Every structure is written in C-alpha cells, then in structure tokens.
Amino acid sequence: MYCFVVDPEHASVSGRKRSQRPQRTHHEVADELRARIRSGALRPGERMPTQAQLAQEFGVERGAVRQALRVLQSERLLTNVSKGSPATVAPDPDRALTGPEAPPLPTTVALAPRIAAAFAAEHVEIDAVCLTSISLTLAIGEPLRQIHAGRLKPAKVDVRVLLPSRHIDLAFPVPVEGRGDDWVHDRWLAMRNAQGQVLRHNLLALRATHGIDVRVTFRALPFTPPVKLYLLNNTEALFAYYTLMRREAEIDHEHLEMYDAQGTRSMLFSFQQGPGLRDTTFVEQSHLWFNALWETISSELVLTS
C-alpha cells in the first residue's frame, strides 16, 4: 500500500489528490461533482467548496467551474449558484431531473434543463430532428430568460433543425379512415411553420438585445421521423420515440378520429460523451446520422404556408 503526502495548498476539498492531467472541461468537472453528490461524498444541504477552491482542485479557470455548477443547478442537484457565496447541494438530490444516472423523463420536464445547461457554453450548438419543433421552442424559453436576466452570456449560438417536408404524405398525423387528409396536413403544416418562426425570431433577437452571434437554419426531410433527437454541444444526445395514439379532433362541427403523436410527452433518454463507451458511441453516431441527413437528402425549408 502506498502513502502520499499532499501539500495542503493543493489538496482536494474532498480529500482526494489533485489530478495532474491536462486541464479539464466544464463537463468533466460537472461529471466529477455529480458523482460525489450521487455517492454521498457531498451530502444533501451541504455547502459546496468555493469556486476558487474548485478551480484550484481541478486545474481549471473559474469560468469552467461556473459552467459546471450551472449544469448541476439545471439538473436540480445544486441550489444558490452565483458568483458570490458557495452553492449548496440540493436537499433531495435523488430526485434530480436529469443527469446520466437519472431515469428517462417526459420531454416537457427533461429538455429545458438540458438546453439551459448547454447555453452555459461559450459556443452553443444545437441540432434537432423533430416533427414540429414545439418541444424545442418551449425549452429554449428557459435559457432565453437566463440570458435576459444576465445569468448566461454565450458568444455564439448555432441551431440546425430538420423537419418533415410539406410536400410528403405524412406517416402521422393522419386520419384513421382517410377522411380529412387535407385538413390534418394543413393543421400540421401551420403548426410546424408557426413554431419554427417563433423559435427563429426568439433566437435571432439575441443579436440585437445582447450582441450574440446567432444562426438558425431549417431543412426539410423527405420522410416523417419516427423519433425525435436533440444534439447539444457535440457532447450530449437526447432521444425519444414518437408513440402514436388515436384521438379526436373537430372539423366543421364534425368529429374526426386521427392517429397522432404527442411529442411533448415522449420519454427522453440522455446519452453523454464521457468514460462510458456506449454513451460516447451513441452521441458520435447520432452526429454522423444527423450530418448525413443534413448534407444529402434534406432540402431547403421555407417556413410559410
């Protein structure tokens, strides 16, 4: 058994020896702190070390520490994250909404915290494959609020979205008995265009209000995606199935039955690049798949009727 004498000035706040490897990313810092919270090394309600202490321990700049703490705050593992006093471990971290070990959760619950965490980066990159972009538009609202409140300030934001083309026969939503195809298609198209326009307007407004370099691009797919996929900053993939259900809609005072998917309720699975080969490979292959669609069979998409 080996014993090491560690200079107190360079000792880890948890009793661990400070790593001598090259400077870590904020994702790696977040992963280590998350593991300490999950293991109980950092207890519920306990005050975290100061940002200065964490920066020294991990060998990173304070900005990377702040980004890591914001990630954990978005996952509801930490509270009171600010530039002043140290953050606090959440009273019940076992109920954290996200993170590699958290269970899948509905898109409306899980997506916004992950998008907000992604906006802590200097250069935000979001790619999405979806049916209408409703969930993405709703989730973007959280980081926009934090930007306007001065808590987030990315320098650059790139968003790419793949949506079904208006010129295809959709697999869903469709009428159950084939009556009302035009109405169902037009209703979906109006929703796709409206949500895309809101998403683009809200993001591009950051140029004028905060001087952020923003690019938002849409392209059309020649098929109906059976799943939704969100790729965040080249390090995380969020994946969900569109599950079809039978429901009623009213057209000219008549009831129409249709097969449709409620994407906001789809269970979202999170995969993150890191030491786990399975998750890392899933993220990498998802990027390859998205880029192949973007660069080959997708076409220009105009968000108009």
mmCIF file of C-alpha atoms in Angstrom:
data_model
loop_
_atom_site.group_PDB
_atom_site.id
_atom_site.type_symbol
_atom_site.label_atom_id
_atom_site.label_comp_id
_atom_site.label_asym_id
_atom_site.label_seq_id
_atom_site.Cartn_x
_atom_site.Cartn_y
_atom_site.Cartn_z
ATOM 1 C CA MET A 1 0.000 0.000 0.000
ATOM 2 C CA TYR A 2 1.309 3.416 -0.965
ATOM 3 C CA CYS A 3 1.021 6.625 1.026
ATOM 4 C CA PHE A 4 1.149 10.072 -0.466
ATOM 5 C CA VAL A 5 1.941 13.323 1.293
ATOM 6 C CA VAL A 6 -0.135 16.051 -0.277
ATOM 7 C CA ASP A 7 0.613 19.723 0.110
ATOM 8 C CA PRO A 8 -2.497 21.146 1.846
ATOM 9 C CA GLU A 9 -2.482 24.045 -0.597
ATOM 10 C CA HIS A 10 -3.071 21.626 -3.471
ATOM 11 C CA ALA A 11 -5.210 19.042 -1.706
ATOM 12 C CA SER A 12 -8.690 18.208 -2.946
ATOM 13 C CA VAL A 13 -11.503 19.585 -0.818
ATOM 14 C CA SER A 14 -12.851 16.018 -0.616
ATOM 15 C CA GLY A 15 -9.516 14.565 0.496
ATOM 16 C CA ARG A 16 -8.505 13.414 -2.972
ATOM 17 C CA LYS A 17 -5.179 14.213 -4.572
ATOM 18 C CA ARG A 18 -5.459 16.862 -7.246
ATOM 19 C CA SER A 19 -5.220 15.430 -10.749
ATOM 20 C CA GLN A 20 -2.080 16.166 -12.738
ATOM 21 C CA ARG A 21 -3.674 15.578 -16.146
ATOM 22 C CA PRO A 22 -4.276 18.381 -18.686
ATOM 23 C CA GLN A 23 -6.923 20.983 -17.911
ATOM 24 C CA ARG A 24 -10.395 19.528 -17.760
ATOM 25 C CA THR A 25 -13.549 20.716 -19.491
ATOM 26 C CA HIS A 26 -16.525 22.001 -17.532
ATOM 27 C CA HIS A 27 -18.378 18.789 -18.472
ATOM 28 C CA GLU A 28 -15.673 16.719 -16.751
ATOM 29 C CA VAL A 29 -15.829 18.929 -13.669
ATOM 30 C CA ALA A 30 -19.622 18.555 -13.607
ATOM 31 C CA ASP A 31 -19.307 14.763 -14.003
ATOM 32 C CA GLU A 32 -16.919 14.512 -11.022
ATOM 33 C CA LEU A 33 -19.034 16.738 -8.770
ATOM 34 C CA ARG A 34 -22.169 14.896 -9.828
ATOM 35 C CA ALA A 35 -20.527 11.603 -8.879
ATOM 36 C CA ARG A 36 -19.616 12.988 -5.437
ATOM 37 C CA ILE A 37 -23.203 14.088 -4.869
ATOM 38 C CA ARG A 38 -24.592 10.741 -6.045
ATOM 39 C CA SER A 39 -22.159 8.801 -3.859
ATOM 40 C CA GLY A 40 -22.903 10.877 -0.761
ATOM 41 C CA ALA A 41 -19.402 12.360 -0.532
ATOM 42 C CA LEU A 42 -21.203 15.693 -0.817
ATOM 43 C CA ARG A 43 -24.306 15.433 1.354
ATOM 44 C CA PRO A 44 -27.781 16.963 0.859
ATOM 45 C CA GLY A 45 -27.849 20.515 2.203
ATOM 46 C CA GLU A 46 -24.034 20.719 2.427
ATOM 47 C CA ARG A 47 -22.304 23.848 1.180
ATOM 48 C CA MET A 48 -20.015 23.279 -1.787
ATOM 49 C CA PRO A 49 -16.387 24.419 -1.806
ATOM 50 C CA THR A 50 -15.859 27.914 -3.171
ATOM 51 C CA GLN A 51 -15.384 28.393 -6.900
ATOM 52 C CA ALA A 52 -11.765 29.359 -6.219
ATOM 53 C CA GLN A 53 -11.177 26.089 -4.350
ATOM 54 C CA LEU A 54 -12.786 24.027 -7.083
ATOM 55 C CA ALA A 55 -10.826 25.834 -9.788
ATOM 56 C CA GLN A 56 -7.583 25.065 -7.963
ATOM 57 C CA GLU A 57 -8.503 21.447 -7.334
ATOM 58 C CA PHE A 58 -9.452 20.694 -10.928
ATOM 59 C CA GLY A 59 -6.801 22.907 -12.502
ATOM 60 C CA VAL A 60 -9.304 24.975 -14.484
ATOM 61 C CA GLU A 61 -10.393 28.594 -14.782
ATOM 62 C CA ARG A 62 -13.242 29.828 -12.616
ATOM 63 C CA GLY A 63 -15.379 30.204 -15.738
ATOM 64 C CA ALA A 64 -15.257 26.438 -16.263
ATOM 65 C CA VAL A 65 -16.265 25.896 -12.639
ATOM 66 C CA ARG A 66 -19.208 28.282 -13.005
ATOM 67 C CA GLN A 67 -20.350 26.439 -16.135
ATOM 68 C CA ALA A 68 -20.119 23.105 -14.311
ATOM 69 C CA LEU A 69 -22.108 24.426 -11.358
ATOM 70 C CA ARG A 70 -24.781 25.786 -13.681
ATOM 71 C CA VAL A 71 -25.074 22.382 -15.317
ATOM 72 C CA LEU A 72 -25.671 20.791 -11.912
ATOM 73 C CA GLN A 73 -28.074 23.549 -10.944
ATOM 74 C CA SER A 74 -30.067 22.917 -14.139
ATOM 75 C CA GLU A 75 -30.219 19.261 -13.082
ATOM 76 C CA ARG A 76 -31.517 20.395 -9.650
ATOM 77 C CA LEU A 77 -28.548 18.839 -7.884
ATOM 78 C CA LEU A 78 -27.377 22.266 -6.613
ATOM 79 C CA THR A 79 -29.061 25.422 -5.380
ATOM 80 C CA ASN A 80 -27.878 29.011 -4.842
ATOM 81 C CA VAL A 81 -25.344 29.011 -7.683
ATOM 82 C CA SER A 82 -23.969 32.531 -8.043
ATOM 83 C CA LYS A 83 -20.698 34.442 -8.236
ATOM 84 C CA GLY A 84 -20.863 35.103 -4.503
ATOM 85 C CA SER A 85 -21.346 32.512 -1.796
ATOM 86 C CA PRO A 86 -20.742 28.802 -2.435
ATOM 87 C CA ALA A 87 -23.545 26.711 -3.916
ATOM 88 C CA THR A 88 -25.469 24.195 -1.808
ATOM 89 C CA VAL A 89 -26.231 20.549 -2.542
ATOM 90 C CA ALA A 90 -29.969 20.135 -3.130
ATOM 91 C CA PRO A 91 -31.956 18.823 -0.135
ATOM 92 C CA ASP A 92 -33.047 15.756 -2.133
ATOM 93 C CA PRO A 93 -30.564 15.155 -4.977
ATOM 94 C CA ASP A 94 -32.019 11.688 -5.608
ATOM 95 C CA ARG A 95 -34.962 13.462 -7.224
ATOM 96 C CA ALA A 96 -32.788 15.430 -9.666
ATOM 97 C CA LEU A 97 -34.477 15.732 -13.029
ATOM 98 C CA THR A 98 -31.554 14.942 -15.304
ATOM 99 C CA GLY A 99 -28.036 13.592 -15.472
ATOM 100 C CA PRO A 100 -26.515 10.332 -16.721
ATOM 101 C CA GLU A 101 -27.957 8.245 -13.883
ATOM 102 C CA ALA A 102 -31.406 9.842 -13.791
ATOM 103 C CA PRO A 103 -34.356 7.915 -15.257
ATOM 104 C CA PRO A 104 -35.952 8.925 -18.577
ATOM 105 C CA LEU A 105 -38.497 11.707 -18.147
ATOM 106 C CA PRO A 106 -41.132 13.353 -20.356
ATOM 107 C CA THR A 107 -39.736 15.843 -22.851
ATOM 108 C CA THR A 108 -41.543 18.760 -21.197
ATOM 109 C CA VAL A 109 -39.728 18.003 -17.933
ATOM 110 C CA ALA A 110 -36.278 16.951 -19.134
ATOM 111 C CA LEU A 111 -35.486 19.058 -22.196
ATOM 112 C CA ALA A 112 -35.486 22.621 -20.809
ATOM 113 C CA PRO A 113 -32.847 21.954 -18.090
ATOM 114 C CA ARG A 114 -30.544 20.281 -20.633
ATOM 115 C CA ILE A 115 -30.949 23.131 -23.132
ATOM 116 C CA ALA A 116 -30.268 25.673 -20.377
ATOM 117 C CA ALA A 117 -27.130 23.786 -19.367
ATOM 118 C CA ALA A 118 -25.976 23.770 -22.999
ATOM 119 C CA PHE A 119 -26.304 27.568 -23.106
ATOM 120 C CA ALA A 120 -23.659 27.852 -20.391
ATOM 121 C CA ALA A 121 -21.053 27.167 -23.104
ATOM 122 C CA GLU A 122 -19.257 29.922 -24.986
ATOM 123 C CA HIS A 123 -20.373 28.429 -28.322
ATOM 124 C CA VAL A 124 -23.807 26.790 -28.163
ATOM 125 C CA GLU A 125 -24.531 24.164 -30.839
ATOM 126 C CA ILE A 126 -27.951 22.519 -31.017
ATOM 127 C CA ASP A 127 -29.097 20.115 -33.742
ATOM 128 C CA ALA A 128 -32.626 18.710 -33.726
ATOM 129 C CA VAL A 129 -34.746 16.239 -35.675
ATOM 130 C CA CYS A 130 -38.442 16.524 -34.854
ATOM 131 C CA LEU A 131 -41.978 16.773 -36.200
ATOM 132 C CA THR A 132 -42.916 20.390 -35.399
ATOM 133 C CA SER A 133 -40.209 21.834 -33.037
ATOM 134 C CA ILE A 134 -42.831 22.577 -30.344
ATOM 135 C CA SER A 135 -40.753 20.999 -27.568
ATOM 136 C CA LEU A 136 -37.571 22.768 -28.681
ATOM 137 C CA THR A 137 -39.304 26.147 -28.875
ATOM 138 C CA LEU A 138 -40.690 25.716 -25.361
ATOM 139 C CA ALA A 139 -37.336 24.534 -23.963
ATOM 140 C CA ILE A 140 -35.413 27.445 -25.481
ATOM 141 C CA GLY A 141 -37.501 29.780 -23.347
ATOM 142 C CA GLU A 142 -35.556 28.855 -20.191
ATOM 143 C CA PRO A 143 -32.061 29.867 -21.397
ATOM 144 C CA LEU A 144 -33.548 32.973 -23.026
ATOM 145 C CA ARG A 145 -34.880 34.042 -19.628
ATOM 146 C CA GLN A 146 -31.463 33.414 -18.070
ATOM 147 C CA ILE A 147 -29.739 35.434 -20.808
ATOM 148 C CA HIS A 148 -32.103 38.358 -20.306
ATOM 149 C CA ALA A 149 -31.534 38.119 -16.539
ATOM 150 C CA GLY A 150 -27.771 38.317 -17.099
ATOM 151 C CA ARG A 151 -27.011 34.812 -15.792
ATOM 152 C CA LEU A 152 -25.933 33.411 -19.171
ATOM 153 C CA LYS A 153 -23.968 35.093 -21.965
ATOM 154 C CA PRO A 154 -22.875 32.791 -24.789
ATOM 155 C CA ALA A 155 -20.857 34.427 -27.549
ATOM 156 C CA LYS A 156 -22.275 32.318 -30.368
ATOM 157 C CA VAL A 157 -25.370 30.169 -30.937
ATOM 158 C CA ASP A 158 -25.818 27.774 -33.879
ATOM 159 C CA VAL A 159 -29.120 25.913 -34.218
ATOM 160 C CA ARG A 160 -29.964 23.453 -37.013
ATOM 161 C CA VAL A 161 -33.387 21.815 -37.257
ATOM 162 C CA LEU A 162 -34.591 19.026 -39.554
ATOM 163 C CA LEU A 163 -38.381 18.914 -40.044
ATOM 164 C CA PRO A 164 -40.613 16.927 -42.438
ATOM 165 C CA SER A 165 -41.165 18.476 -45.850
ATOM 166 C CA ARG A 166 -44.575 19.938 -46.627
ATOM 167 C CA HIS A 167 -44.603 18.023 -49.920
ATOM 168 C CA ILE A 168 -44.667 14.485 -48.480
ATOM 169 C CA ASP A 169 -47.515 12.241 -47.384
ATOM 170 C CA LEU A 170 -47.029 12.213 -43.634
ATOM 171 C CA ALA A 171 -46.999 8.888 -41.810
ATOM 172 C CA PHE A 172 -48.594 10.813 -38.932
ATOM 173 C CA PRO A 173 -50.673 12.740 -38.076
ATOM 174 C CA VAL A 174 -53.252 11.091 -40.387
ATOM 175 C CA PRO A 175 -56.994 10.432 -40.247
ATOM 176 C CA VAL A 176 -57.971 6.960 -39.096
ATOM 177 C CA GLU A 177 -60.332 6.369 -42.031
ATOM 178 C CA GLY A 178 -58.717 8.535 -44.706
ATOM 179 C CA ARG A 179 -61.277 11.352 -44.475
ATOM 180 C CA GLY A 180 -59.927 14.838 -43.837
ATOM 181 C CA ASP A 181 -56.372 14.292 -45.089
ATOM 182 C CA ASP A 182 -56.029 17.860 -46.331
ATOM 183 C CA TRP A 183 -57.237 19.368 -43.068
ATOM 184 C CA VAL A 184 -54.899 17.255 -40.935
ATOM 185 C CA HIS A 185 -51.928 18.014 -43.181
ATOM 186 C CA ASP A 186 -52.683 21.750 -43.271
ATOM 187 C CA ARG A 187 -53.086 21.820 -39.486
ATOM 188 C CA TRP A 188 -49.689 20.130 -39.025
ATOM 189 C CA LEU A 189 -48.061 22.451 -41.576
ATOM 190 C CA ALA A 190 -49.407 25.583 -39.870
ATOM 191 C CA MET A 191 -48.082 24.314 -36.537
ATOM 192 C CA ARG A 192 -44.665 23.430 -37.992
ATOM 193 C CA ASN A 193 -44.307 26.852 -39.597
ATOM 194 C CA ALA A 194 -45.568 28.819 -36.595
ATOM 195 C CA GLN A 195 -43.296 27.056 -34.104
ATOM 196 C CA GLY A 196 -40.293 27.365 -36.397
ATOM 197 C CA GLN A 197 -40.902 31.071 -36.907
ATOM 198 C CA VAL A 198 -41.192 31.682 -33.146
ATOM 199 C CA LEU A 199 -38.018 29.694 -32.490
ATOM 200 C CA ARG A 200 -36.070 31.583 -35.136
ATOM 201 C CA HIS A 201 -37.402 35.005 -34.088
ATOM 202 C CA ASN A 202 -36.652 34.497 -30.388
ATOM 203 C CA LEU A 203 -33.093 33.343 -31.055
ATOM 204 C CA LEU A 204 -32.241 35.949 -33.706
ATOM 205 C CA ALA A 205 -33.497 38.661 -31.340
ATOM 206 C CA LEU A 206 -30.454 37.919 -29.164
ATOM 207 C CA ARG A 207 -28.309 39.644 -31.796
ATOM 208 C CA ALA A 208 -29.978 42.987 -31.210
ATOM 209 C CA THR A 209 -30.555 42.681 -27.472
ATOM 210 C CA HIS A 210 -27.277 41.086 -26.355
ATOM 211 C CA GLY A 211 -24.884 41.162 -29.316
ATOM 212 C CA ILE A 212 -24.795 37.360 -29.565
ATOM 213 C CA ASP A 213 -23.800 35.828 -32.910
ATOM 214 C CA VAL A 214 -26.816 33.641 -33.792
ATOM 215 C CA ARG A 215 -27.536 31.365 -36.735
ATOM 216 C CA VAL A 216 -30.780 29.374 -37.051
ATOM 217 C CA THR A 217 -31.233 27.080 -40.063
ATOM 218 C CA PHE A 218 -34.035 24.715 -41.077
ATOM 219 C CA ARG A 219 -34.013 21.952 -43.684
ATOM 220 C CA ALA A 220 -36.751 19.608 -44.891
ATOM 221 C CA LEU A 221 -36.747 15.817 -44.678
ATOM 222 C CA PRO A 222 -38.434 13.620 -47.315
ATOM 223 C CA PHE A 223 -39.890 11.376 -44.593
ATOM 224 C CA THR A 224 -41.722 11.523 -41.251
ATOM 225 C CA PRO A 225 -39.200 10.978 -38.426
ATOM 226 C CA PRO A 226 -40.424 8.214 -36.072
ATOM 227 C CA VAL A 227 -38.179 9.597 -33.304
ATOM 228 C CA LYS A 228 -37.021 12.962 -32.024
ATOM 229 C CA LEU A 229 -33.353 13.714 -31.423
ATOM 230 C CA TYR A 230 -31.569 16.690 -29.846
ATOM 231 C CA LEU A 231 -27.768 17.021 -30.038
ATOM 232 C CA LEU A 232 -26.215 19.511 -27.619
ATOM 233 C CA ASN A 233 -22.721 20.989 -27.982
ATOM 234 C CA ASN A 234 -21.351 17.829 -29.610
ATOM 235 C CA THR A 235 -21.342 16.132 -26.194
ATOM 236 C CA GLU A 236 -24.909 15.051 -25.467
ATOM 237 C CA ALA A 237 -27.734 13.314 -27.323
ATOM 238 C CA LEU A 238 -31.340 13.324 -26.132
ATOM 239 C CA PHE A 239 -33.538 10.720 -27.808
ATOM 240 C CA ALA A 240 -37.263 9.915 -27.674
ATOM 241 C CA TYR A 241 -39.755 7.805 -29.586
ATOM 242 C CA TYR A 242 -42.890 9.295 -31.098
ATOM 243 C CA THR A 243 -45.624 6.986 -29.777
ATOM 244 C CA LEU A 244 -48.823 7.124 -31.807
ATOM 245 C CA MET A 245 -52.259 7.297 -30.254
ATOM 246 C CA ARG A 246 -55.800 7.561 -31.504
ATOM 247 C CA ARG A 247 -57.594 10.786 -30.684
ATOM 248 C CA GLU A 248 -60.450 13.007 -31.849
ATOM 249 C CA ALA A 249 -60.417 16.430 -33.497
ATOM 250 C CA GLU A 250 -63.356 18.608 -34.574
ATOM 251 C CA ILE A 251 -63.702 19.791 -38.179
ATOM 252 C CA ASP A 252 -66.689 21.946 -39.160
ATOM 253 C CA HIS A 253 -68.661 20.651 -36.162
ATOM 254 C CA GLU A 254 -67.852 17.034 -37.083
ATOM 255 C CA HIS A 255 -65.582 14.745 -35.114
ATOM 256 C CA LEU A 256 -62.586 13.278 -36.903
ATOM 257 C CA GLU A 257 -60.523 10.450 -35.496
ATOM 258 C CA MET A 258 -56.802 10.597 -36.212
ATOM 259 C CA TYR A 259 -53.535 8.898 -35.394
ATOM 260 C CA ASP A 260 -51.170 11.418 -33.859
ATOM 261 C CA ALA A 261 -48.143 11.660 -31.579
ATOM 262 C CA GLN A 262 -47.839 13.985 -28.606
ATOM 263 C CA GLY A 263 -44.132 14.655 -28.680
ATOM 264 C CA THR A 264 -44.100 16.800 -25.551
ATOM 265 C CA ARG A 265 -44.965 13.691 -23.516
ATOM 266 C CA SER A 266 -42.393 11.401 -25.162
ATOM 267 C CA MET A 267 -39.905 9.933 -22.684
ATOM 268 C CA LEU A 268 -36.475 11.476 -23.243
ATOM 269 C CA PHE A 269 -33.321 9.357 -22.868
ATOM 270 C CA SER A 270 -29.990 11.118 -22.272
ATOM 271 C CA PHE A 271 -26.613 9.959 -23.606
ATOM 272 C CA GLN A 272 -23.410 11.876 -22.813
ATOM 273 C CA GLN A 273 -19.865 11.639 -24.049
ATOM 274 C CA GLY A 274 -17.508 10.542 -21.304
ATOM 275 C CA PRO A 275 -15.778 7.453 -19.979
ATOM 276 C CA GLY A 276 -18.695 5.197 -20.972
ATOM 277 C CA LEU A 277 -18.105 3.726 -24.436
ATOM 278 C CA ARG A 278 -21.793 3.029 -25.025
ATOM 279 C CA ASP A 279 -22.967 6.607 -24.445
ATOM 280 C CA THR A 280 -19.998 8.145 -26.258
ATOM 281 C CA THR A 281 -20.572 5.951 -29.306
ATOM 282 C CA PHE A 282 -24.291 6.779 -29.339
ATOM 283 C CA VAL A 283 -23.538 10.518 -29.315
ATOM 284 C CA GLU A 284 -20.941 10.174 -32.082
ATOM 285 C CA GLN A 285 -23.164 8.006 -34.285
ATOM 286 C CA SER A 286 -26.104 10.380 -33.760
ATOM 287 C CA HIS A 287 -23.990 13.257 -35.057
ATOM 288 C CA LEU A 288 -22.914 11.232 -38.072
ATOM 289 C CA TRP A 289 -26.550 10.343 -38.794
ATOM 290 C CA PHE A 290 -27.762 13.940 -38.437
ATOM 291 C CA ASN A 291 -24.978 15.378 -40.608
ATOM 292 C CA ALA A 292 -25.575 12.753 -43.292
ATOM 293 C CA LEU A 293 -29.255 13.702 -43.492
ATOM 294 C CA TRP A 294 -28.428 17.408 -43.458
ATOM 295 C CA GLU A 295 -25.865 17.153 -46.262
ATOM 296 C CA THR A 296 -27.583 14.629 -48.556
ATOM 297 C CA ILE A 297 -31.336 14.082 -48.844
ATOM 298 C CA SER A 298 -32.660 17.122 -46.961
ATOM 299 C CA SER A 299 -33.733 20.212 -48.907
ATOM 300 C CA GLU A 300 -34.377 23.901 -48.369
ATOM 301 C CA LEU A 301 -37.256 24.588 -45.984
ATOM 302 C CA VAL A 302 -39.308 27.789 -46.071
ATOM 303 C CA LEU A 303 -41.487 28.470 -43.036
ATOM 304 C CA THR A 304 -44.518 29.772 -44.926
ATOM 305 C CA SER A 305 -47.921 28.352 -45.818
#
